[in-house]
Amino acid sequence: GGMGGGMGGSEAPPQPTGPGGPMQKEMQRAQLEDRVAKARAASEAQLEARVAEILKPALDEWATSAIDTAELERRKAAAPEQAKEERERRVGPLDTAHDAFKEAAAAREEAW
C-alpha cells in the first residue's frame, strides 16, 4: 500500500502572484492607475492655486481702481485657461505616455 496524500510533500501550491503572473500584472496596473489618479488630484489642487496666483495682480489692480469689475471678471474667466495651458505644457507628455502605456497593455492582453 501507499502513504496517500499526506502533508509534507515537496509539491508547492501554485503561485498565481508569481513574477509576471496575471495577478501581479493586474496589481502593477492598479498601482499605476492609483499613482496617476493621485498625481491628477494633486495637479487639480495646484491648478486652483495657480489660478489664485494669476488673479492676485488683477485683484490688487481692482482694489486700487486701476481696473473695473468688468475687466476683473474677464481676467477671472481667462485665468483657469491660462493655468490649464501652463499645466498642459508640464504634464501633457506624462498623460501622452500614460495613454500609450494603457493602449499597449490592452493590446498585450488581447494578444495573450
C-alpha positions as semicolon CSV with decimal commas, in nm:
position;residue;x (nm);y (nm);z (nm)
1;G;0,000;0,000;0,000
2;G;0,088;0,371;-0,045
3;M;0,107;0,653;0,205
4;G;-0,178;0,852;0,048
5;G;-0,200;1,231;0,017
6;G;-0,047;1,330;0,349
7;M;0,110;1,664;0,439
8;G;0,474;1,748;0,392
9;G;0,512;1,667;0,024
10;S;0,758;1,869;-0,182
11;E;0,483;1,998;-0,410
12;A;0,435;2,371;-0,370
13;P;0,092;2,518;-0,427
14;P;0,056;2,717;-0,749
15;Q;0,162;3,080;-0,711
16;P;-0,084;3,300;-0,900
17;T;0,102;3,612;-0,788
18;G;0,444;3,499;-0,911
19;P;0,659;3,733;-1,119
20;G;0,491;3,808;-1,447
21;G;0,171;3,629;-1,347
22;P;-0,165;3,779;-1,437
23;M;-0,242;3,884;-1,079
24;Q;0,097;4,055;-1,047
25;K;0,038;4,245;-1,370
26;E;-0,309;4,346;-1,253
27;M;-0,167;4,471;-0,922
28;Q;0,101;4,670;-1,103
29;R;-0,161;4,820;-1,335
30;A;-0,382;4,909;-1,036
31;Q;-0,085;5,069;-0,857
32;L;-0,001;5,272;-1,166
33;E;-0,362;5,386;-1,206
34;D;-0,366;5,484;-0,838
35;R;-0,045;5,686;-0,877
36;V;-0,179;5,859;-1,187
37;A;-0,509;5,940;-1,009
38;K;-0,321;6,085;-0,711
39;A;-0,098;6,290;-0,941
40;R;-0,403;6,425;-1,122
41;A;-0,573;6,515;-0,791
42;A;-0,258;6,696;-0,677
43;S;-0,244;6,863;-1,015
44;E;-0,602;6,991;-0,971
45;A;-0,509;7,145;-0,634
46;Q;-0,203;7,303;-0,796
47;L;-0,422;7,430;-1,078
48;E;-0,654;7,606;-0,834
49;A;-0,355;7,758;-0,652
50;R;-0,213;7,877;-0,984
51;V;-0,545;8,041;-1,079
52;A;-0,532;8,233;-0,749
53;E;-0,171;8,339;-0,824
54;I;-0,268;8,456;-1,172
55;L;-0,559;8,658;-1,030
56;K;-0,367;8,825;-0,746
57;P;-0,232;9,116;-0,957
58;A;-0,579;9,169;-1,108
59;L;-0,736;9,179;-0,762
60;D;-0,474;9,430;-0,649
61;E;-0,542;9,645;-0,956
62;W;-0,917;9,621;-0,898
63;A;-0,873;9,716;-0,529
64;T;-0,689;10,033;-0,630
65;S;-0,944;10,108;-0,906
66;A;-0,680;10,057;-1,175
67;I;-0,924;9,819;-1,348
68;D;-1,302;9,795;-1,329
69;T;-1,516;9,499;-1,227
70;A;-1,577;9,402;-1,590
71;E;-1,202;9,372;-1,652
72;L;-1,162;9,176;-1,329
73;E;-1,436;8,936;-1,444
74;R;-1,266;8,899;-1,784
75;R;-0,935;8,814;-1,620
76;K;-1,108;8,579;-1,377
77;A;-1,264;8,394;-1,671
78;A;-0,927;8,376;-1,853
79;A;-0,719;8,262;-1,552
80;P;-0,827;7,893;-1,549
81;E;-0,747;7,861;-1,920
82;Q;-0,404;8,015;-1,867
83;A;-0,337;7,780;-1,575
84;K;-0,454;7,477;-1,777
85;E;-0,229;7,572;-2,069
86;E;0,067;7,602;-1,832
87;R;-0,016;7,265;-1,677
88;E;-0,059;7,102;-2,018
89;R;0,292;7,211;-2,114
90;R;0,418;7,045;-1,795
91;V;0,210;6,725;-1,771
92;G;0,095;6,677;-2,131
93;P;0,389;6,446;-2,209
94;L;0,310;6,239;-1,897
95;D;-0,054;6,199;-1,999
96;T;0,050;6,104;-2,354
97;A;0,293;5,842;-2,222
98;H;0,032;5,703;-1,980
99;D;-0,228;5,674;-2,257
100;A;0,025;5,497;-2,481
101;F;0,109;5,258;-2,196
102;K;-0,260;5,176;-2,141
103;E;-0,309;5,108;-2,513
104;A;-0,001;4,884;-2,525
105;A;-0,112;4,695;-2,213
106;A;-0,458;4,640;-2,361
107;A;-0,307;4,519;-2,689
108;R;-0,079;4,281;-2,498
109;E;-0,375;4,141;-2,304
110;E;-0,566;4,081;-2,628
111;A;-0,263;3,909;-2,781
112;W;-0,247;3,664;-2,490
